[in-house]
Short mmCIF file of C-alpha atoms in Angstrom, two decimals:
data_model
loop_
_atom_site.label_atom_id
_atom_site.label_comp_id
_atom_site.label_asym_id
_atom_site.label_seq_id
_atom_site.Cartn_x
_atom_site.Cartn_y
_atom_site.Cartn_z
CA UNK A 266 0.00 0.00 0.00
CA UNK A 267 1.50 3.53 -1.11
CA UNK A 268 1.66 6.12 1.73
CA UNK A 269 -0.04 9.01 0.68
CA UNK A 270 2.93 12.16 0.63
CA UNK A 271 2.19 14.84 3.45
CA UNK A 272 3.51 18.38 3.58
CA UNK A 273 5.28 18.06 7.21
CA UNK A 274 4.87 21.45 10.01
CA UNK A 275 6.88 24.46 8.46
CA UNK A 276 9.44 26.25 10.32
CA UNK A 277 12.15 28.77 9.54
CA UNK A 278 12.57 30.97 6.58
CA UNK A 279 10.94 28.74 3.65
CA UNK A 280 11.54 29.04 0.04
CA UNK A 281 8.52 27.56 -1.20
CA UNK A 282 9.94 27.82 -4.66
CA UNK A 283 12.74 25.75 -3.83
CA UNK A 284 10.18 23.47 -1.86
CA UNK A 285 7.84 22.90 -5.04
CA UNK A 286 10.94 22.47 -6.71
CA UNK A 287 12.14 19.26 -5.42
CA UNK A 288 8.90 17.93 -4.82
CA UNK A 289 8.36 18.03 -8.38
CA UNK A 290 11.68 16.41 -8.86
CA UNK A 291 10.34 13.42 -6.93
CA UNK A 292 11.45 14.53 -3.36
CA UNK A 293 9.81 13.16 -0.10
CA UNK A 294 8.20 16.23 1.15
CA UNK A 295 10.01 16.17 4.32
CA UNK A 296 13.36 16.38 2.47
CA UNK A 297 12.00 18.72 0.46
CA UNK A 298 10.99 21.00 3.08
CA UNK A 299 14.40 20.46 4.89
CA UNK A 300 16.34 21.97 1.45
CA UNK A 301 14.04 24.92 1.34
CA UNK A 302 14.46 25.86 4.54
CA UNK A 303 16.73 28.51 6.50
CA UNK A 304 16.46 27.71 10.33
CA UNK A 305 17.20 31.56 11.96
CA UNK A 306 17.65 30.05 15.42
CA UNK A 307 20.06 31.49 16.83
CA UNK A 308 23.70 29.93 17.19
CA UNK A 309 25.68 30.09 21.02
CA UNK A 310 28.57 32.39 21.48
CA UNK A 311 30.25 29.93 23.07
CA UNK A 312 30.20 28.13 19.86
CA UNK A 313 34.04 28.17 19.02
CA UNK A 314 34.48 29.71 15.66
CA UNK A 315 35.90 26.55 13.46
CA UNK A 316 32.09 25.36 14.62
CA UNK A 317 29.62 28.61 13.86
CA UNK A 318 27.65 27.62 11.19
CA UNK A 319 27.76 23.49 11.72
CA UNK A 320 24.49 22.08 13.19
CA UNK A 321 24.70 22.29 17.16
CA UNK A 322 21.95 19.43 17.62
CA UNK A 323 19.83 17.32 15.95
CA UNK A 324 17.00 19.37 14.93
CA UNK A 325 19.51 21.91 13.53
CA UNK A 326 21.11 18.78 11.65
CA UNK A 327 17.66 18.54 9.58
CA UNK A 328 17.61 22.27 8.71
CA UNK A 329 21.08 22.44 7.44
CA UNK A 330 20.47 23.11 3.89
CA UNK A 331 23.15 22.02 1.36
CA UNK A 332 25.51 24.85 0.04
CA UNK A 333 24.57 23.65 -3.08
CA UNK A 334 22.48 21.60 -5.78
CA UNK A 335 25.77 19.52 -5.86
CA UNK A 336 25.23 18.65 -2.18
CA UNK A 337 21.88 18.21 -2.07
CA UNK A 338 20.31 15.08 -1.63
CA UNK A 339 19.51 12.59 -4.50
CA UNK A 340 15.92 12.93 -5.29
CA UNK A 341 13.64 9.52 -3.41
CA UNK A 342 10.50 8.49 -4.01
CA UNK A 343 7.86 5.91 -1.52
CA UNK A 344 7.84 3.14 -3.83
CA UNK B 110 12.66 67.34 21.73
CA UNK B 111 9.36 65.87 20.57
CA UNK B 112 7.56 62.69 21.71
CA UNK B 113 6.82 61.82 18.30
CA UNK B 114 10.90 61.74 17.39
CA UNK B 115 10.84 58.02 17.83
CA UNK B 116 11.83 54.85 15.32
CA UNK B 117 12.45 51.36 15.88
CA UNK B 118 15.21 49.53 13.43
CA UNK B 119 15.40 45.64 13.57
CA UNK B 120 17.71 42.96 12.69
CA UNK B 121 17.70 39.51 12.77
CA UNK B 122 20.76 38.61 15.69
CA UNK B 123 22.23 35.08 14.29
CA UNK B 124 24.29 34.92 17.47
CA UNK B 125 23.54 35.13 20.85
CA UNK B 126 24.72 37.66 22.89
CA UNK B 127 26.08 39.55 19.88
CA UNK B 128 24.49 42.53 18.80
CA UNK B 129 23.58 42.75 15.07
CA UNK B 130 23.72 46.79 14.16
CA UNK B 131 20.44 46.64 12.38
CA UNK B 132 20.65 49.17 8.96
CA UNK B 133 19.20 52.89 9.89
CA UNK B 134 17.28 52.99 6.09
CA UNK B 135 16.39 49.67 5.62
CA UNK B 136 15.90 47.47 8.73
CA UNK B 137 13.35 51.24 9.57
CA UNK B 138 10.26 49.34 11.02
CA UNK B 139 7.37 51.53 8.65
CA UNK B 140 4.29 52.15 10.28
CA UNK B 141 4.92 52.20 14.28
CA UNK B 142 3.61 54.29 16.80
CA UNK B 143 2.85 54.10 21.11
CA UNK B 144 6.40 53.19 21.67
CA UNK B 145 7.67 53.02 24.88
CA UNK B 146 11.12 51.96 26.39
CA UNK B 147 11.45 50.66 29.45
CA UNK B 148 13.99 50.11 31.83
CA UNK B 149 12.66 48.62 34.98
CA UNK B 150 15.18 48.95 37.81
CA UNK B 151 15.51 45.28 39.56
CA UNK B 152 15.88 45.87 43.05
CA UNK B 153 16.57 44.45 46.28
CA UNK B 154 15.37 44.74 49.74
CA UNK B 155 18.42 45.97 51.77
CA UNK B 156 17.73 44.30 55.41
CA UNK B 157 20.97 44.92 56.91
CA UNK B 158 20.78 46.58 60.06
CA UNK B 159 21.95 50.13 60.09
CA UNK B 160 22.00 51.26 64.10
CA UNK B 161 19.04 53.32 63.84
CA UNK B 162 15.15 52.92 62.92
CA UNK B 163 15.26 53.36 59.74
CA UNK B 164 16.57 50.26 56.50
CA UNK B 165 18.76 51.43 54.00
CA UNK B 166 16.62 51.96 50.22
CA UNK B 167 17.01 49.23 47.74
CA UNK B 168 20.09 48.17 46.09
CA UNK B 169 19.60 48.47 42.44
CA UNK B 170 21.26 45.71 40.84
CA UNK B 171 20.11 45.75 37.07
CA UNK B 172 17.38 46.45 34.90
CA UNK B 173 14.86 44.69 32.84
CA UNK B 174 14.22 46.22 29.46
CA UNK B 175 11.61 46.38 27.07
CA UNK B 176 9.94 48.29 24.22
CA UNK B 177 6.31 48.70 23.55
CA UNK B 178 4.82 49.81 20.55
CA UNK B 179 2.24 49.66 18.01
CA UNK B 180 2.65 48.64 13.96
CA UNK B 181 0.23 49.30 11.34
CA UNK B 182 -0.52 45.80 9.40
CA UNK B 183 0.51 46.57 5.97
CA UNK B 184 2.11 44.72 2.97
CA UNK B 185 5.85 44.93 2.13
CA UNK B 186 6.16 47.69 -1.31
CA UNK B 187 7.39 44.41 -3.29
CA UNK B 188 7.74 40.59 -2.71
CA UNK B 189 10.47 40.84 -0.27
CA UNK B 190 13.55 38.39 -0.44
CA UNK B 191 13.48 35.90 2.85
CA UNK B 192 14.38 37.61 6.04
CA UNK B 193 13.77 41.02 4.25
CA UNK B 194 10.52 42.22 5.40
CA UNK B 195 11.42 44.19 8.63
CA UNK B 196 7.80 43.46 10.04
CA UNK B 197 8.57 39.71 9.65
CA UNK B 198 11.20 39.71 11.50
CA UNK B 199 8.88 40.71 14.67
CA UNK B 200 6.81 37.73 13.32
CA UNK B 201 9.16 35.32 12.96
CA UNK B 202 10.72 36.31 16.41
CA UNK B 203 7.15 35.58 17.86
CA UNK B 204 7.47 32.03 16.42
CA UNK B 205 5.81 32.03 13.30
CA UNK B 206 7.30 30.45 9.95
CA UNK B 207 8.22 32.65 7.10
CA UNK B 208 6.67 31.74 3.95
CA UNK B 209 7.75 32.96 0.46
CA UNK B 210 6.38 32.40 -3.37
CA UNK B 211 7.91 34.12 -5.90
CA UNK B 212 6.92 31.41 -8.67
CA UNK B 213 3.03 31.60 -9.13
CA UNK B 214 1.34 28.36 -10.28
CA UNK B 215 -0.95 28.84 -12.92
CA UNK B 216 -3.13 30.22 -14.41
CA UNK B 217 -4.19 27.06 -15.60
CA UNK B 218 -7.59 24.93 -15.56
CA UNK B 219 -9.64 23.82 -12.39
CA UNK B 220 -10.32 20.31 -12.22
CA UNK B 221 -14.03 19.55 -11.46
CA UNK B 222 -15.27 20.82 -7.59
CA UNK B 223 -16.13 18.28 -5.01
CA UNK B 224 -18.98 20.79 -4.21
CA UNK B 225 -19.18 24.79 -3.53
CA UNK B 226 -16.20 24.57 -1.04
CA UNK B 227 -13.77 22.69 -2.65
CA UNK B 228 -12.37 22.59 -5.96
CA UNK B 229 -9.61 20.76 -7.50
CA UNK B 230 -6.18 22.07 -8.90
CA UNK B 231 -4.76 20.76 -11.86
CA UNK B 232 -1.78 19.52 -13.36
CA UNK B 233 0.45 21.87 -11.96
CA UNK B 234 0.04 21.49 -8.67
CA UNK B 235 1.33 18.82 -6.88
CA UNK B 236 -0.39 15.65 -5.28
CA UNK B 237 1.02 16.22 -1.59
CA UNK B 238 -1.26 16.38 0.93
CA UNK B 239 -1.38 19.66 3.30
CA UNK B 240 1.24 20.91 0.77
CA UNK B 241 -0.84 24.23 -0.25
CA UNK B 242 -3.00 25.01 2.99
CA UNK B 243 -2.75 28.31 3.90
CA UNK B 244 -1.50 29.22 0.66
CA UNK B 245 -3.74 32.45 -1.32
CA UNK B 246 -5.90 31.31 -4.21
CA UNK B 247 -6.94 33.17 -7.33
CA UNK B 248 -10.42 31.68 -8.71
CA UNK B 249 -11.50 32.96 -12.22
CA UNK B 250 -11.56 36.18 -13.67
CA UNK B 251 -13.56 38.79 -11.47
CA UNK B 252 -12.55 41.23 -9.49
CA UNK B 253 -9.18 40.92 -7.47
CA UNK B 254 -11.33 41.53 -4.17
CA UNK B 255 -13.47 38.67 -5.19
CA UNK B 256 -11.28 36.36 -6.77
CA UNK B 257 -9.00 36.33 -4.01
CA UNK B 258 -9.52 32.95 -1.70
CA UNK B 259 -7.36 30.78 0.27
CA UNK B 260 -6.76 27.38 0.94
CA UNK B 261 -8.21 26.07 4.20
CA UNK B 262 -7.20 22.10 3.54
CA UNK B 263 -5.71 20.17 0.70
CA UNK B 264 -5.31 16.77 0.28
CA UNK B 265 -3.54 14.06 -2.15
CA UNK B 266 -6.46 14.12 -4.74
CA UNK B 267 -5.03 18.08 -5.02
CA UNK B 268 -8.64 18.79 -3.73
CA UNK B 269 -8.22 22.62 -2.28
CA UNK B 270 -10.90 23.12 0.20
CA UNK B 271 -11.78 26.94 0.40
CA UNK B 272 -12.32 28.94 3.68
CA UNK B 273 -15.67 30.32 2.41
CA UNK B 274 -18.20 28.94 0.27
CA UNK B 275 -18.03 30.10 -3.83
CA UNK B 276 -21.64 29.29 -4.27
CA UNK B 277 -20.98 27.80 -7.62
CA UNK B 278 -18.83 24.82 -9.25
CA UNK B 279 -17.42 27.31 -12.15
CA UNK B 280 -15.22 25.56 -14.58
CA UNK B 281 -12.48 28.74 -14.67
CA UNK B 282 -8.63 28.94 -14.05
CA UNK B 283 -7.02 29.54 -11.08
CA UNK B 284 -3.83 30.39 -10.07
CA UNK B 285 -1.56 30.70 -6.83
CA UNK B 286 -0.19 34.18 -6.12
CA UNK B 287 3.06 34.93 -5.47
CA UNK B 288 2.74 35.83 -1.65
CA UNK B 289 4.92 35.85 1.53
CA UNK B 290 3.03 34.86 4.56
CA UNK B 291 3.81 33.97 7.88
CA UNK B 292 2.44 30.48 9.93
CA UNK B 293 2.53 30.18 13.79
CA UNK B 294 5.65 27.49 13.82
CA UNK B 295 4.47 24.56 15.65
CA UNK B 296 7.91 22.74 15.60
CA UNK B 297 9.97 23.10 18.62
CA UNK B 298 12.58 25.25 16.97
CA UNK B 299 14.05 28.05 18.32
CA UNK B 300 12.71 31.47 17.02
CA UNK B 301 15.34 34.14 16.18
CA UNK B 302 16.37 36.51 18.34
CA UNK B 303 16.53 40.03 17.29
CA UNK B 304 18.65 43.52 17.75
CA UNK B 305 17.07 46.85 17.92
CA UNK B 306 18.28 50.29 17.41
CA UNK B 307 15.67 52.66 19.21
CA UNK B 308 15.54 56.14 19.20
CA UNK B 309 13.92 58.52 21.35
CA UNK B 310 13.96 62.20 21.48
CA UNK B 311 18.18 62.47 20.42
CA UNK B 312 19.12 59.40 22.23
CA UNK B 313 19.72 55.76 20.51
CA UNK B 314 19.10 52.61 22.74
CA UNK B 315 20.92 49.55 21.11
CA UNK B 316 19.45 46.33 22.66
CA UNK B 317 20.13 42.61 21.51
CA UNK B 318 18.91 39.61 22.66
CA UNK B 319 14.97 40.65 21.93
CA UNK B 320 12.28 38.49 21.98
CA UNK B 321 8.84 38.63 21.41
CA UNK B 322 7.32 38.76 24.72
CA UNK B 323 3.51 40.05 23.80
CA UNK B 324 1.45 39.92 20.95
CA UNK B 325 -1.90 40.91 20.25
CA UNK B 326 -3.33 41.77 16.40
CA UNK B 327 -6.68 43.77 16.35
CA UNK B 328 -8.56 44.81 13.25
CA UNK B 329 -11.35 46.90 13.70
CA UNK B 330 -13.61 47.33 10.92
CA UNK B 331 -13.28 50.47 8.93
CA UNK B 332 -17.06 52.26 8.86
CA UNK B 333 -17.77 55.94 8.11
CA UNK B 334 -18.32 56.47 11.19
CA UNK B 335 -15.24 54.91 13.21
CA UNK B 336 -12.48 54.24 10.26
CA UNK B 337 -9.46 52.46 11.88
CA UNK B 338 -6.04 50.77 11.09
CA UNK B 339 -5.32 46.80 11.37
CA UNK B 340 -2.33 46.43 13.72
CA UNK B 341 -0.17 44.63 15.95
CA UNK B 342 0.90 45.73 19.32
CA UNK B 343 4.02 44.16 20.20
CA UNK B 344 6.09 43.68 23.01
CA UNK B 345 9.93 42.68 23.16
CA UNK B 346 12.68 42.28 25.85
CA UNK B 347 16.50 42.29 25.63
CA UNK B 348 19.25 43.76 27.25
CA UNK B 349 20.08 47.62 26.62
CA UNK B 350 23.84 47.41 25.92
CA UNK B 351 24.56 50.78 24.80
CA UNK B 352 22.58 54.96 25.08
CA UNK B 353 24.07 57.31 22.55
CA UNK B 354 23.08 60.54 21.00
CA UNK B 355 21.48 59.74 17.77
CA UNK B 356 18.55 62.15 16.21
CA UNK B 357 15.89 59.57 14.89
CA UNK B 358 16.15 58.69 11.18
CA UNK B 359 13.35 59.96 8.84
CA UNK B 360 10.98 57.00 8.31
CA UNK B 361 9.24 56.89 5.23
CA UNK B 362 5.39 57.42 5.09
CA UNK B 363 2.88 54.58 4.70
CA UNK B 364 1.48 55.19 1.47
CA UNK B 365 -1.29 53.33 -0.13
CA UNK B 366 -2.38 50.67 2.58
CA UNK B 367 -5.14 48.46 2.52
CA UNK B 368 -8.67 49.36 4.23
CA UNK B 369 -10.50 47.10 6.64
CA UNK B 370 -13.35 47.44 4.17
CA UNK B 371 -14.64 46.45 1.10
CA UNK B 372 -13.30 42.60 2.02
CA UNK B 373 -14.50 39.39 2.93
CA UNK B 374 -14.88 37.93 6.65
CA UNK B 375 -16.49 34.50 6.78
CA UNK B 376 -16.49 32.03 10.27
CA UNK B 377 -17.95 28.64 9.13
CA UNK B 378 -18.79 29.42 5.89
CA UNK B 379 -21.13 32.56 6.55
CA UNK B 380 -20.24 36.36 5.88
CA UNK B 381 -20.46 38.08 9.02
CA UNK B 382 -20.51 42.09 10.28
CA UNK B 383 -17.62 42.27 13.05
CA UNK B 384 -16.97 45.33 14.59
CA UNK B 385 -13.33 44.53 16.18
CA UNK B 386 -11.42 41.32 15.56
CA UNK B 387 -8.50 40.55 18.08
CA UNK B 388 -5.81 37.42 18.40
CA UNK B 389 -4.24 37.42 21.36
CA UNK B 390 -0.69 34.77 20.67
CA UNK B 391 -0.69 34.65 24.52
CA UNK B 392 3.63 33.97 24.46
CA UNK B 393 5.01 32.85 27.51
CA UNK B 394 9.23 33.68 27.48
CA UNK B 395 11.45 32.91 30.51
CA UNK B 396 15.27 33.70 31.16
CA UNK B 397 17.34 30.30 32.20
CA UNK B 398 19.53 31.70 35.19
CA UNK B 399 22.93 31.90 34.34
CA UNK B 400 25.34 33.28 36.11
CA UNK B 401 28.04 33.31 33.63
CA UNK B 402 25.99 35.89 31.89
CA UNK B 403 26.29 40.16 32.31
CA UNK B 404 23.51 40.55 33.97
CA UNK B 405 22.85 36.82 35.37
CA UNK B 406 20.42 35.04 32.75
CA UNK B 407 20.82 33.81 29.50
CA UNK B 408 18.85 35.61 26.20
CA UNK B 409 14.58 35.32 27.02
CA UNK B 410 13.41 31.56 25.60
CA UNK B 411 9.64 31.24 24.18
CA UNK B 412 8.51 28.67 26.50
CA UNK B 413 4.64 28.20 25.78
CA UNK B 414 1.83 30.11 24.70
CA UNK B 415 -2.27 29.75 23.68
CA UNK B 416 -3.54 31.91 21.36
CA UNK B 417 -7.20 32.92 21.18
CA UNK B 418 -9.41 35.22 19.20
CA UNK B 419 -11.88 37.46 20.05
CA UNK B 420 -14.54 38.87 17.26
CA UNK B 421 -17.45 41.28 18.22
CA UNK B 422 -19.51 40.55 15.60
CA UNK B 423 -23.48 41.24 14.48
CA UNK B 424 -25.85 39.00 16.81
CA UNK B 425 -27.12 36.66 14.31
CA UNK B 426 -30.49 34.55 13.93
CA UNK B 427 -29.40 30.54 14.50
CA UNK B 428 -31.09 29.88 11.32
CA UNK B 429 -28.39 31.99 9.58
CA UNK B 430 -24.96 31.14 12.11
CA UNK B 431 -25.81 29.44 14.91
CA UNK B 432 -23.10 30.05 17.45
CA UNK B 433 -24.18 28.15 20.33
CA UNK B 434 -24.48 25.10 18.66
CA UNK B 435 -21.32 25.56 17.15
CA UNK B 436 -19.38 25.87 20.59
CA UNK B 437 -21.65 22.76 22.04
CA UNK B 438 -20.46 20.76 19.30
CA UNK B 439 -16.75 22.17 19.41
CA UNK B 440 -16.61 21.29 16.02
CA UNK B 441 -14.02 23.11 13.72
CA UNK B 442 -14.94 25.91 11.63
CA UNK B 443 -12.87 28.23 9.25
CA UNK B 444 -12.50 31.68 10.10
CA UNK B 445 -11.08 34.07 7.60
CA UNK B 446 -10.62 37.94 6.74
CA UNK B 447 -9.57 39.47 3.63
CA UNK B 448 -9.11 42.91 3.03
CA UNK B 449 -7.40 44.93 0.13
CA UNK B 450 -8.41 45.73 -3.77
CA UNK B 451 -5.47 44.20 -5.31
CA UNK B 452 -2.30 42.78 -6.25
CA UNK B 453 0.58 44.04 -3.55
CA UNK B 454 -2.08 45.71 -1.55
CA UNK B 455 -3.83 42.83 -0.15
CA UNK B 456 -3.69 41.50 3.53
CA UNK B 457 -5.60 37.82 4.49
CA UNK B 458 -5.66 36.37 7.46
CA UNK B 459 -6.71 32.63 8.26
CA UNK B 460 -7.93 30.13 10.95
CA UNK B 461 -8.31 27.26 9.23
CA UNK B 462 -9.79 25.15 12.10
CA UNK B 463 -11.44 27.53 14.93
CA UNK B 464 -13.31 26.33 17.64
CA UNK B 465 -16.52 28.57 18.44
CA UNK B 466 -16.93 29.78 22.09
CA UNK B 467 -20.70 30.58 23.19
CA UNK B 468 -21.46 33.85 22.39
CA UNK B 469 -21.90 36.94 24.97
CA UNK B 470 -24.48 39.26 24.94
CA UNK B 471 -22.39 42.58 24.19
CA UNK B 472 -25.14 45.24 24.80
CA UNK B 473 -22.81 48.09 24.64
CA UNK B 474 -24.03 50.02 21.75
CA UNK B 475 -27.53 50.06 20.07
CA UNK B 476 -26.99 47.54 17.53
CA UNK B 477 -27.09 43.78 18.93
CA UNK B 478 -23.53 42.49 19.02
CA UNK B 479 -22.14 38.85 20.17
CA UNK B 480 -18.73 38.67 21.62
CA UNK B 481 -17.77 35.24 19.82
CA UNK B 482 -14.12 33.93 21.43
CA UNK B 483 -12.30 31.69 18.68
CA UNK B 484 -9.92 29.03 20.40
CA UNK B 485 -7.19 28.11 18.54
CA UNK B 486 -5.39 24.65 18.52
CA UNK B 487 -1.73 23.68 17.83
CA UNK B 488 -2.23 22.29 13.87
CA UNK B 489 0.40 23.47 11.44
CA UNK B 490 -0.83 26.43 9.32
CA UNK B 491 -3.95 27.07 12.07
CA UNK B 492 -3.08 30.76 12.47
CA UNK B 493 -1.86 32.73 8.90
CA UNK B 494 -1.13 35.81 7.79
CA UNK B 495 -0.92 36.31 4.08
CA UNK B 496 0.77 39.04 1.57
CA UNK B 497 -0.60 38.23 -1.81
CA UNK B 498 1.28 39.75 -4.86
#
């Protein structure tokens, strides 16, 4: 039986271009909305500097987008 | 000096504890007024004993500062780029989602309606459930005040039910907007933080750290009798970390701006007279203790919040709305204002799934109004603001 694709909670910054983008191109809509998103939370000043920018737990993990298509996930589909 | 030589510029701070200068012409909040700083001295009770009758006055051992003020609710000039829209920042802080379209879909064909409420988009759209709720909707070819809709649901099928009813099944085109919009974020991210640059009378306060602390949007209706603006009346805390002279900045006037008038405002299905519509996004921030910090707590967290809405609308016959049956069955119903006669100059805002409260008698005035409170749940996209372009 397929699952049916759901749009998951937005957060962030979201380019919904980007978003429609890669769900067009097959994307799971949770990937999808992780590329097209720009998380604003805001990093620790404790953070030492060879670490601003790099994911500080889990949930920032997911919002990490790519620097670039290169980077960016190979398209996956439910089968 | 003046009272009125006041302005508020705001940045988004990607580090804590780091002030971001926010740009004097272009981070300018547009539209604010009722601002107040405040610096609350925190004080403690000296109980030392001196030798005589009388305590020593409070120590004052820091201060807790905020700003208060008042923005008018009105659309960006142009489709801003992410992050760009200075009154979005102030939204995002208070923990909504920033949404942005620059790439309408369409125009292209409806598919056939399921009935009045819900048509179906075609090939351009995608098949992914929830994908488009929330999301402004263009529906034929009338005028831009009538054509304008939104999406209160959407499912696989690309079935787009509608937040009021179209009365017909027209087979027309549609199309999606470009818009930016703001969700409340129901995700357990952090919201930014933000800097301010505030001036008042010669002086500039520079405070970082600032969160959204209050919230409340009100919208009267615009009559000929009592016109009024839509705004929000926000409230945000952070640390003051620097008083300079500074003369205040010359903002730029508000222009064209949409009137509460002329629009649409349906709750389950039914056009309804409000006088006054209010959300209050009830935010709840606390300061974890830390002592390795300046002034002994770390920047404020959002740690909860509820938000409800209030309308004072017409009292109407149950055979047209009935309220109370509404609130005894607790069922959801959409609630949703529009307001604006076109492209750019547009302003919608959305409860997809409300919960009716029972009515109260408000006997204020000589026409028969209801005070009708809205409860809204945690469900992504529940609480929208929209930008249409």
């Amino acid at each position: 039986m397929t699952e049916t694709p759901t749009c998951p909670p937005l957060s962030g910054a979201v380019d919904l271009d980007v978003l429609h983008e890669r769900i067009a191109a097959g994307m799971l809509p949770e990937d999808a909305v992780t590329e097209a998103t720009t998380s604003n939370a805001p990093q620790s000043a404790d953070v030492p500097a060879e670490n601003v920018g790099a994911p500080t737990d889990a949930a920032d993990a997911l919002k990490s987008a790519p620097a670039s298509e290169a980077e960016a996930k190979p398209a996956r589909t439910r089968s | 000096m003046s009272s009125r030589n006041r302005a508020l510029a705001i940045a988004i701070q990607p580090v804590r504890d780091v002030f971001t200068a926010p740009n004097t012409t272009t981070d300018l909040l547009i539209g604010m007024s009722n601002a107040r700083i405040a610096r609350d001295p925190v004080t403690l009770a000296d109980d030392t004993y001196t030798g005589a009758v009388f305590q020593n006055a409070d120590q004052v051992i820091g201060t807790q500062d905020s700003i208060t003020f008042t923005a008018k609710l009105k659309p960006p000039s142009s489709l801003p780029a992410l992050n760009a829209f200075v009154l979005g920042r102030l939204l995002q802080a208070a923990k909504f989602a920033e949404l942005r379209l620059a790439a309408a879909i369409g125009p292209e064909a409806l598919g056939a309606w399921v009935d009045s409420k819900t048509p179906t988009l075609g090939a351009s759209a995608a098949g992914t459930a929830s994908l488009y709720k929330g999301y402004p909707l263009i529906i034929g070819a009338a005028a831009y005040k009538t054509a304008l809709t939104a999406i209160r649901s959407y499912d696989a099928a690309k079935h787009a039910g509608l937040l009021e009813d179209w009365g017909s099944t027209p087979a027309t085109n549609y199309t999606i907007p470009s818009f930016i919009g703001y969700t409340r974020d129901i995700t357990s991210a952090d919201p930014p933080l933000l800097s301010f640059k505030f001036w008042r009378a010669g002086r500039r306060y520079e405070m970082m750290n600032g969160a959204v602390t209050g919230l409340r949007y009100r919208r009267p209706t615009s009559t000929p009798t009592r016109p009024g603006y839509p705004e929000m009346e926000f409230t945000v805390s952070g640390i003051v970390t620097n008083v300079v002279t500074d003369p205040a900045p010359t903002i730029p006037p508000l222009g064209a701006m949409p009137v509460t008038k002329d629009g649409k405002e349906i709750l389950d299905y039914k056009k309804i007279g409000v006088d006054t519509a209010s959300i209050d996004f009830g935010l709840q921030t606390e300061r974890p203790p830390n002592m390795n910090q300046a002034d002994g707590a770390d920047a404020p967290q959002l740690t909860g919040g509820t938000a409800n809405g209030t309308i004072q609308q017409q009292a109407y016959l149950p055979s047209y709305l009935d309220i109370d049956a509404l609130a005894a069955a607790g069922t959801y119903v959409p609630y949703f204002q529009q307001w604006g006669l076109s492209a750019g100059n547009a302003i919608q805002v959305l409860i997809p799934d409300a919960r009716a409260g029972y009515p109260n008698d408000n006997a204020n005035g000589n026409v028969d109004m209801d005070d009708v409170g809205l409860y809204i749940d945690v469900i992504d996209r529940n609480l929208v603001i929209n930008f249409p372009f």
